[in-house]
DNA sequence: GGAACTATCTATAACTG
DNA sequence: TCAGTTATAGATAGTTC
């Protein structure tokens, strides 16, 4: 669509490439707006030029986030799960640590010790005696 | 571009709308591919028709996630931060709980008690005595 | 460098089987 | 209803200022 037919391959000349980018980018955004209005479609469009410049179009009444939520659901692809996964794993790790401390604390308070084997009871007793000794020592000061 | 000029407003006739959607959707995707090749651009394009059907195009050598990362950085808009925030808060909460237990445990073991006021030392001593009593009681069984 | 022009190409609205 | 065709509107490559 122009004075001459062009092959669809990278435009080597930088300024031509930038000019063409600018024109076509506007063209695509216009088309995106049109299909939105004509066909009740929802569109999310993000374009980066090779210079790094970004433009975006998103149909009115939605946000990129909305579109991406739907994208996420329908495509089955994971956009942010990977990021979530790290956080979730961190939570799991801390919770486990938490649980272990909870149990240790209860044991030290003499709770839930019915099922403990004899050996662990002895370890527990020693720990308590040591702790008590330290506390009494401190109080004596 | 067609046999007659059309206004850019919603096409009321359903089947016409669907036909137009299908044609224009393909057109936009073609244009997106072309600008990608011609201008070294990176494009992420997601289109939902009013029927809910989704199509996407993303320039080769990147993923939607890549594009969105860049979008995220450059637009300053938060795409997934809101989703992450809850998880982050949860982590904070658990870590705090964790710290408190850590401290309590250390105290029970007689560690880090130098700065404790007298009153707390007494509470600690009582807790230790109670725990010890329970443990000895259990060992006697 | 960018805005405007225009000849030409492309996309597509309406049509057809 | 759907793919294929065609006439025409719209997009744009090369050009000009």
mmCIF file of C-alpha atoms (C1' of nucleotides) in Angstrom:
data_model
loop_
_atom_site.group_PDB
_atom_site.id
_atom_site.type_symbol
_atom_site.label_atom_id
_atom_site.label_comp_id
_atom_site.label_asym_id
_atom_site.label_seq_id
_atom_site.Cartn_x
_atom_site.Cartn_y
_atom_site.Cartn_z
ATOM 1 C CA UNK A 1 0.000 0.000 0.000
ATOM 2 C CA UNK A 2 2.128 2.740 -1.244
ATOM 3 C CA UNK A 3 4.022 3.831 -4.234
ATOM 4 C CA UNK A 4 5.722 0.530 -4.493
ATOM 5 C CA UNK A 5 5.163 -2.936 -3.191
ATOM 6 C CA UNK A 6 7.486 -3.875 -0.390
ATOM 7 C CA UNK A 7 8.721 -7.193 0.817
ATOM 8 C CA UNK A 8 7.913 -8.063 4.383
ATOM 9 C CA UNK A 9 11.421 -8.161 5.747
ATOM 10 C CA UNK A 10 13.412 -5.972 8.072
ATOM 11 C CA UNK A 11 13.902 -2.434 6.731
ATOM 12 C CA UNK A 12 17.628 -1.924 6.935
ATOM 13 C CA UNK A 13 17.668 1.867 6.644
ATOM 14 C CA UNK A 14 17.172 3.221 10.154
ATOM 15 C CA UNK A 15 15.206 6.333 9.345
ATOM 16 C CA UNK A 16 12.946 4.563 6.903
ATOM 17 C CA UNK A 17 12.365 1.934 9.552
ATOM 18 C CA UNK A 18 11.425 4.551 12.109
ATOM 19 C CA UNK A 19 9.103 6.343 9.720
ATOM 20 C CA UNK A 20 7.430 3.126 8.695
ATOM 21 C CA UNK A 21 7.146 2.098 12.313
ATOM 22 C CA UNK A 22 5.456 5.316 13.246
ATOM 23 C CA UNK A 23 2.981 5.122 10.381
ATOM 24 C CA UNK A 24 2.122 1.477 10.781
ATOM 25 C CA UNK A 25 1.897 1.722 14.535
ATOM 26 C CA UNK A 26 -0.748 4.408 14.136
ATOM 27 C CA UNK A 27 -2.480 2.271 11.546
ATOM 28 C CA UNK A 28 -2.668 -0.730 13.826
ATOM 29 C CA UNK A 29 -3.933 1.310 16.730
ATOM 30 C CA UNK A 30 -6.598 2.812 14.524
ATOM 31 C CA UNK A 31 -7.653 -0.668 13.402
ATOM 32 C CA UNK A 32 -7.729 -1.809 16.981
ATOM 33 C CA UNK A 33 -10.026 1.054 17.896
ATOM 34 C CA UNK A 34 -12.246 0.304 14.924
ATOM 35 C CA UNK A 35 -12.689 -3.371 15.665
ATOM 36 C CA UNK A 36 -13.423 -2.444 19.245
ATOM 37 C CA UNK A 37 -16.264 -0.168 18.195
ATOM 38 C CA UNK A 38 -17.568 -2.123 15.225
ATOM 39 C CA UNK A 39 -17.563 -5.555 16.787
ATOM 40 C CA UNK A 40 -17.783 -5.015 20.521
ATOM 41 C CA UNK A 41 -14.352 -6.530 20.842
ATOM 42 C CA UNK A 42 -11.894 -6.086 23.641
ATOM 43 C CA UNK A 43 -8.364 -5.445 22.638
ATOM 44 C CA UNK A 44 -5.110 -5.074 24.434
ATOM 45 C CA UNK A 45 -2.242 -3.971 22.283
ATOM 46 C CA UNK A 46 1.262 -3.140 23.366
ATOM 47 C CA UNK A 47 3.901 -2.186 20.820
ATOM 48 C CA UNK A 48 7.591 -1.573 21.384
ATOM 49 C CA UNK A 49 9.659 -0.011 18.647
ATOM 50 C CA UNK A 50 13.250 -1.093 18.194
ATOM 51 C CA UNK A 51 14.287 2.161 19.869
ATOM 52 C CA UNK A 52 12.431 0.959 22.943
ATOM 53 C CA UNK A 53 9.570 3.392 22.665
ATOM 54 C CA UNK A 54 6.296 1.917 23.807
ATOM 55 C CA UNK A 55 2.718 2.589 22.867
ATOM 56 C CA UNK A 56 -0.331 0.797 24.058
ATOM 57 C CA UNK A 57 -3.957 0.625 23.197
ATOM 58 C CA UNK A 58 -6.628 -0.888 25.309
ATOM 59 C CA UNK A 59 -10.324 -0.923 24.567
ATOM 60 C CA UNK A 60 -12.364 1.466 26.672
ATOM 61 C CA UNK A 61 -14.186 0.188 29.718
ATOM 62 C CA UNK A 62 -11.489 -2.349 30.387
ATOM 63 C CA UNK A 63 -7.931 -2.199 31.527
ATOM 64 C CA UNK A 64 -4.879 -4.109 30.472
ATOM 65 C CA UNK A 65 -5.240 -5.984 33.720
ATOM 66 C CA UNK A 66 -8.787 -7.071 32.866
ATOM 67 C CA UNK A 67 -7.715 -8.269 29.452
ATOM 68 C CA UNK A 68 -4.798 -10.103 30.965
ATOM 69 C CA UNK A 69 -6.984 -11.747 33.566
ATOM 70 C CA UNK A 70 -9.146 -13.073 30.785
ATOM 71 C CA UNK A 71 -6.098 -13.983 28.774
ATOM 72 C CA UNK A 72 -4.733 -15.778 31.762
ATOM 73 C CA UNK A 73 -7.908 -17.757 32.300
ATOM 74 C CA UNK A 74 -8.501 -18.674 28.689
ATOM 75 C CA UNK A 75 -5.024 -19.368 27.485
ATOM 76 C CA UNK A 76 -4.068 -21.463 30.452
ATOM 77 C CA UNK A 77 -0.695 -19.796 30.171
ATOM 78 C CA UNK A 78 0.927 -18.580 33.294
ATOM 79 C CA UNK A 79 1.718 -14.917 33.304
ATOM 80 C CA UNK A 80 2.314 -14.187 36.892
ATOM 81 C CA UNK A 81 2.132 -17.612 38.419
ATOM 82 C CA UNK A 82 5.883 -17.926 38.327
ATOM 83 C CA UNK A 83 6.172 -14.759 40.332
ATOM 84 C CA UNK A 84 3.476 -15.957 42.679
ATOM 85 C CA UNK A 85 5.054 -19.308 43.051
ATOM 86 C CA UNK A 86 8.121 -17.891 44.740
ATOM 87 C CA UNK A 87 6.041 -15.986 47.210
ATOM 88 C CA UNK A 88 3.856 -18.999 47.863
ATOM 89 C CA UNK A 89 6.849 -21.213 48.476
ATOM 90 C CA UNK A 90 8.244 -18.637 50.863
ATOM 91 C CA UNK A 91 4.969 -18.699 52.762
ATOM 92 C CA UNK A 92 5.014 -22.480 52.942
ATOM 93 C CA UNK A 93 8.568 -22.471 54.224
ATOM 94 C CA UNK A 94 7.864 -19.925 56.927
ATOM 95 C CA UNK A 95 4.667 -21.638 57.976
ATOM 96 C CA UNK A 96 6.513 -24.905 58.432
ATOM 97 C CA UNK A 97 9.184 -23.189 60.479
ATOM 98 C CA UNK A 98 6.375 -21.607 62.435
ATOM 99 C CA UNK A 99 4.684 -24.920 63.127
ATOM 100 C CA UNK A 100 7.896 -26.461 64.360
ATOM 101 C CA UNK A 101 8.472 -23.627 66.779
ATOM 102 C CA UNK A 102 4.874 -23.828 67.918
ATOM 103 C CA UNK A 103 5.358 -27.491 68.787
ATOM 104 C CA UNK A 104 8.646 -26.847 70.539
ATOM 105 C CA UNK A 105 7.070 -24.076 72.589
ATOM 106 C CA UNK A 106 4.171 -26.258 73.646
ATOM 107 C CA UNK A 107 6.539 -29.004 74.655
ATOM 108 C CA UNK A 108 8.579 -26.622 76.757
ATOM 109 C CA UNK A 109 5.364 -25.613 78.491
ATOM 110 C CA UNK A 110 4.645 -29.238 79.227
ATOM 111 C CA UNK A 111 1.819 -29.479 76.686
ATOM 112 C CA UNK A 112 1.270 -32.258 74.163
ATOM 113 C CA UNK A 113 4.030 -34.356 75.640
ATOM 114 C CA UNK A 114 1.993 -37.506 76.175
ATOM 115 C CA UNK A 115 3.123 -39.112 72.960
ATOM 116 C CA UNK A 116 6.788 -38.159 73.288
ATOM 117 C CA UNK A 117 9.314 -40.992 73.592
ATOM 118 C CA UNK A 118 11.311 -41.242 76.770
ATOM 119 C CA UNK A 119 14.503 -39.998 75.172
ATOM 120 C CA UNK A 120 12.918 -36.773 74.005
ATOM 121 C CA UNK A 121 11.392 -36.203 77.393
ATOM 122 C CA UNK A 122 14.868 -36.364 78.885
ATOM 123 C CA UNK A 123 16.184 -33.860 76.352
ATOM 124 C CA UNK A 124 13.245 -31.649 77.189
ATOM 125 C CA UNK A 125 13.844 -31.948 80.915
ATOM 126 C CA UNK A 126 17.471 -31.007 80.500
ATOM 127 C CA UNK A 127 16.584 -27.994 78.385
ATOM 128 C CA UNK A 128 14.089 -26.839 80.986
ATOM 129 C CA UNK A 129 16.541 -27.322 83.822
ATOM 130 C CA UNK A 130 19.198 -25.368 81.941
ATOM 131 C CA UNK A 131 16.750 -22.587 81.174
ATOM 132 C CA UNK A 132 15.558 -22.470 84.742
ATOM 133 C CA UNK A 133 19.118 -22.351 86.034
ATOM 134 C CA UNK A 134 19.897 -19.386 83.786
ATOM 135 C CA UNK A 135 16.765 -17.547 84.811
ATOM 136 C CA UNK A 136 17.408 -18.115 88.546
ATOM 137 C CA UNK A 137 21.009 -17.106 88.070
ATOM 138 C CA UNK A 138 19.863 -13.895 86.435
ATOM 139 C CA UNK A 139 17.324 -13.224 89.196
ATOM 140 C CA UNK A 140 20.010 -13.610 91.819
ATOM 141 C CA UNK A 141 21.867 -10.665 90.381
ATOM 142 C CA UNK B 1 -12.266 -0.342 2.352
ATOM 143 C CA UNK B 2 -14.970 -2.282 0.735
ATOM 144 C CA UNK B 3 -17.912 -1.897 -1.527
ATOM 145 C CA UNK B 4 -19.257 0.900 0.590
ATOM 146 C CA UNK B 5 -18.061 3.254 3.210
ATOM 147 C CA UNK B 6 -19.058 2.328 6.715
ATOM 148 C CA UNK B 7 -19.418 4.391 9.814
ATOM 149 C CA UNK B 8 -17.301 3.352 12.718
ATOM 150 C CA UNK B 9 -20.043 2.393 15.115
ATOM 151 C CA UNK B 10 -21.271 -0.891 16.489
ATOM 152 C CA UNK B 11 -22.560 -3.264 13.818
ATOM 153 C CA UNK B 12 -26.016 -4.186 15.036
ATOM 154 C CA UNK B 13 -26.535 -7.260 12.879
ATOM 155 C CA UNK B 14 -24.955 -10.168 14.711
ATOM 156 C CA UNK B 15 -23.763 -12.202 11.774
ATOM 157 C CA UNK B 16 -22.347 -9.190 9.978
ATOM 158 C CA UNK B 17 -20.602 -8.269 13.174
ATOM 159 C CA UNK B 18 -19.099 -11.712 13.480
ATOM 160 C CA UNK B 19 -17.973 -11.759 9.870
ATOM 161 C CA UNK B 20 -16.436 -8.330 10.158
ATOM 162 C CA UNK B 21 -14.785 -9.292 13.419
ATOM 163 C CA UNK B 22 -13.227 -12.347 11.897
ATOM 164 C CA UNK B 23 -11.908 -10.485 8.868
ATOM 165 C CA UNK B 24 -10.599 -7.463 10.743
ATOM 166 C CA UNK B 25 -9.084 -9.581 13.482
ATOM 167 C CA UNK B 26 -7.049 -11.407 10.866
ATOM 168 C CA UNK B 27 -6.142 -8.094 9.311
ATOM 169 C CA UNK B 28 -4.841 -6.665 12.553
ATOM 170 C CA UNK B 29 -2.825 -9.764 13.310
ATOM 171 C CA UNK B 30 -1.316 -9.630 9.855
ATOM 172 C CA UNK B 31 -0.382 -5.988 10.393
ATOM 173 C CA UNK B 32 1.095 -6.831 13.762
ATOM 174 C CA UNK B 33 3.254 -9.509 12.175
ATOM 175 C CA UNK B 34 4.331 -7.120 9.448
ATOM 176 C CA UNK B 35 5.396 -4.315 11.752
ATOM 177 C CA UNK B 36 7.267 -6.868 13.802
ATOM 178 C CA UNK B 37 9.279 -7.974 10.805
ATOM 179 C CA UNK B 38 9.643 -4.652 9.035
ATOM 180 C CA UNK B 39 10.542 -2.529 12.013
ATOM 181 C CA UNK B 40 12.031 -4.866 14.582
ATOM 182 C CA UNK B 41 9.105 -4.113 16.827
ATOM 183 C CA UNK B 42 7.800 -6.193 19.668
ATOM 184 C CA UNK B 43 4.097 -6.589 19.817
ATOM 185 C CA UNK B 44 1.675 -8.156 22.196
ATOM 186 C CA UNK B 45 -1.870 -8.282 20.948
ATOM 187 C CA UNK B 46 -4.818 -9.907 22.626
ATOM 188 C CA UNK B 47 -8.287 -9.690 21.099
ATOM 189 C CA UNK B 48 -11.571 -10.893 22.540
ATOM 190 C CA UNK B 49 -14.629 -10.999 20.332
ATOM 191 C CA UNK B 50 -18.020 -10.229 21.828
ATOM 192 C CA UNK B 51 -18.693 -13.961 21.805
ATOM 193 C CA UNK B 52 -15.751 -14.326 24.185
ATOM 194 C CA UNK B 53 -13.447 -15.967 21.694
ATOM 195 C CA UNK B 54 -9.857 -14.968 22.174
ATOM 196 C CA UNK B 55 -6.937 -14.695 19.825
ATOM 197 C CA UNK B 56 -3.500 -13.458 20.571
ATOM 198 C CA UNK B 57 -0.416 -12.486 18.692
ATOM 199 C CA UNK B 58 2.963 -12.006 20.155
ATOM 200 C CA UNK B 59 6.134 -11.209 18.287
ATOM 201 C CA UNK B 60 8.544 -14.118 17.955
ATOM 202 C CA UNK B 61 11.457 -14.400 20.335
ATOM 203 C CA UNK B 62 9.467 -12.878 23.141
ATOM 204 C CA UNK B 63 6.558 -13.973 25.233
ATOM 205 C CA UNK B 64 3.531 -12.126 26.459
ATOM 206 C CA UNK B 65 5.191 -12.155 29.835
ATOM 207 C CA UNK B 66 8.292 -10.428 28.475
ATOM 208 C CA UNK B 67 6.215 -7.755 26.807
ATOM 209 C CA UNK B 68 4.226 -7.282 29.959
ATOM 210 C CA UNK B 69 7.325 -7.019 32.072
ATOM 211 C CA UNK B 70 8.507 -4.220 29.830
ATOM 212 C CA UNK B 71 5.044 -2.730 29.829
ATOM 213 C CA UNK B 72 5.029 -2.924 33.566
ATOM 214 C CA UNK B 73 8.360 -1.172 33.877
ATOM 215 C CA UNK B 74 7.712 1.549 31.342
ATOM 216 C CA UNK B 75 4.110 2.377 32.037
ATOM 217 C CA UNK B 76 4.544 2.437 35.766
ATOM 218 C CA UNK B 77 1.143 0.773 35.948
ATOM 219 C CA UNK B 78 0.718 -2.074 38.310
ATOM 220 C CA UNK B 79 -0.442 -5.219 36.662
ATOM 221 C CA UNK B 80 0.176 -7.826 39.236
ATOM 222 C CA UNK B 81 1.313 -5.873 42.239
ATOM 223 C CA UNK B 82 -2.181 -5.866 43.664
ATOM 224 C CA UNK B 83 -2.252 -9.624 43.408
ATOM 225 C CA UNK B 84 1.135 -9.883 45.024
ATOM 226 C CA UNK B 85 0.339 -7.504 47.785
ATOM 227 C CA UNK B 86 -1.853 -9.964 49.615
ATOM 228 C CA UNK B 87 0.806 -12.610 49.541
ATOM 229 C CA UNK B 88 3.440 -10.161 50.672
ATOM 230 C CA UNK B 89 1.325 -9.049 53.603
ATOM 231 C CA UNK B 90 0.753 -12.665 54.562
ATOM 232 C CA UNK B 91 4.504 -13.200 54.566
ATOM 233 C CA UNK B 92 5.035 -10.159 56.765
ATOM 234 C CA UNK B 93 2.404 -11.351 59.203
ATOM 235 C CA UNK B 94 3.853 -14.835 59.489
ATOM 236 C CA UNK B 95 7.376 -13.562 59.817
ATOM 237 C CA UNK B 96 6.358 -11.364 62.705
ATOM 238 C CA UNK B 97 4.631 -14.275 64.397
ATOM 239 C CA UNK B 98 7.757 -16.233 63.752
ATOM 240 C CA UNK B 99 10.028 -13.665 65.328
ATOM 241 C CA UNK B 100 7.893 -13.509 68.437
ATOM 242 C CA UNK B 101 8.032 -17.274 68.874
ATOM 243 C CA UNK B 102 11.752 -17.250 68.240
ATOM 244 C CA UNK B 103 12.201 -14.777 71.084
ATOM 245 C CA UNK B 104 9.939 -16.721 73.427
ATOM 246 C CA UNK B 105 11.844 -19.904 72.672
ATOM 247 C CA UNK B 106 15.184 -18.290 73.382
ATOM 248 C CA UNK B 107 13.917 -16.920 76.643
ATOM 249 C CA UNK B 108 12.679 -20.312 77.717
ATOM 250 C CA UNK B 109 16.131 -21.670 77.005
ATOM 251 C CA UNK B 110 17.619 -18.973 79.206
ATOM 252 C CA UNK B 111 19.062 -17.003 76.293
ATOM 253 C CA UNK B 112 18.856 -13.252 75.770
ATOM 254 C CA UNK B 113 17.352 -12.702 79.194
ATOM 255 C CA UNK B 114 19.821 -10.124 80.418
ATOM 256 C CA UNK B 115 17.625 -7.203 79.473
ATOM 257 C CA UNK B 116 14.384 -8.715 80.787
ATOM 258 C CA UNK B 117 12.693 -6.900 83.642
ATOM 259 C CA UNK B 118 12.333 -8.725 86.939
ATOM 260 C CA UNK B 119 8.616 -9.302 86.501
ATOM 261 C CA UNK B 120 9.061 -11.106 83.218
ATOM 262 C CA UNK B 121 11.816 -13.213 84.636
ATOM 263 C CA UNK B 122 9.418 -14.396 87.314
ATOM 264 C CA UNK B 123 6.776 -15.246 84.706
ATOM 265 C CA UNK B 124 9.449 -17.127 82.808
ATOM 266 C CA UNK B 125 10.589 -18.989 85.862
ATOM 267 C CA UNK B 126 7.046 -20.030 86.637
ATOM 268 C CA UNK B 127 6.488 -21.234 83.096
ATOM 269 C CA UNK B 128 9.694 -23.273 83.242
ATOM 270 C CA UNK B 129 8.793 -24.785 86.604
ATOM 271 C CA UNK B 130 5.350 -25.719 85.353
ATOM 272 C CA UNK B 131 6.782 -27.269 82.203
ATOM 273 C CA UNK B 132 9.409 -29.142 84.162
ATOM 274 C CA UNK B 133 6.787 -30.447 86.567
ATOM 275 C CA UNK B 134 4.702 -31.761 83.712
ATOM 276 C CA UNK B 135 7.667 -33.394 82.054
ATOM 277 C CA UNK B 136 8.821 -35.070 85.300
ATOM 278 C CA UNK B 137 5.254 -36.150 85.989
ATOM 279 C CA UNK B 138 5.133 -37.752 82.540
ATOM 280 C CA UNK B 139 8.499 -39.442 83.002
ATOM 281 C CA UNK B 140 7.304 -40.981 86.228
ATOM 282 C CA UNK B 141 4.589 -42.899 84.350
ATOM 283 C "C1'" DG C 1 13.282 15.621 11.119
ATOM 284 C "C1'" DG C 2 8.504 16.133 10.283
ATOM 285 C "C1'" DA C 3 4.122 17.275 7.980
ATOM 286 C "C1'" DA C 4 1.675 16.834 3.737
ATOM 287 C "C1'" DC C 5 0.840 14.691 -0.747
ATOM 288 C "C1'" DT C 6 -0.397 11.115 -3.886
ATOM 289 C "C1'" DA C 7 0.109 7.001 -6.586
ATOM 290 C "C1'" DT C 8 -0.377 2.677 -5.522
ATOM 291 C "C1'" DC C 9 -1.159 -1.267 -2.785
ATOM 292 C "C1'" DT C 10 -3.931 -3.682 0.696
ATOM 293 C "C1'" DA C 11 -7.964 -4.693 3.399
ATOM 294 C "C1'" DT C 12 -12.410 -5.461 3.365
ATOM 295 C "C1'" DA C 13 -17.960 -4.555 2.682
ATOM 296 C "C1'" DA C 14 -20.993 -6.208 -0.064
ATOM 297 C "C1'" DC C 15 -21.974 -9.565 -3.121
ATOM 298 C "C1'" DT C 16 -22.340 -14.477 -4.952
ATOM 299 C "C1'" DG C 17 -22.912 -19.514 -5.125
ATOM 300 C "C1'" DT D 1 -24.323 -20.399 6.973
ATOM 301 C "C1'" DC D 2 -19.842 -20.322 4.976
ATOM 302 C "C1'" DA D 3 -15.828 -19.720 1.522
ATOM 303 C "C1'" DG D 4 -14.689 -17.189 -2.561
ATOM 304 C "C1'" DT D 5 -14.972 -12.906 -5.450
ATOM 305 C "C1'" DT D 6 -14.900 -8.053 -6.558
ATOM 306 C "C1'" DA D 7 -15.349 -3.170 -6.297
ATOM 307 C "C1'" DT D 8 -13.981 0.274 -3.483
ATOM 308 C "C1'" DA D 9 -12.396 2.585 0.862
ATOM 309 C "C1'" DG D 10 -8.477 3.023 3.465
ATOM 310 C "C1'" DA D 11 -3.461 2.563 4.440
ATOM 311 C "C1'" DT D 12 0.906 3.700 3.243
ATOM 312 C "C1'" DA D 13 5.906 3.929 0.454
ATOM 313 C "C1'" DG D 14 8.077 7.071 -1.756
ATOM 314 C "C1'" DT D 15 8.253 11.781 -2.562
ATOM 315 C "C1'" DT D 16 8.157 16.715 -1.826
ATOM 316 C "C1'" DC D 17 8.565 20.877 0.795
#
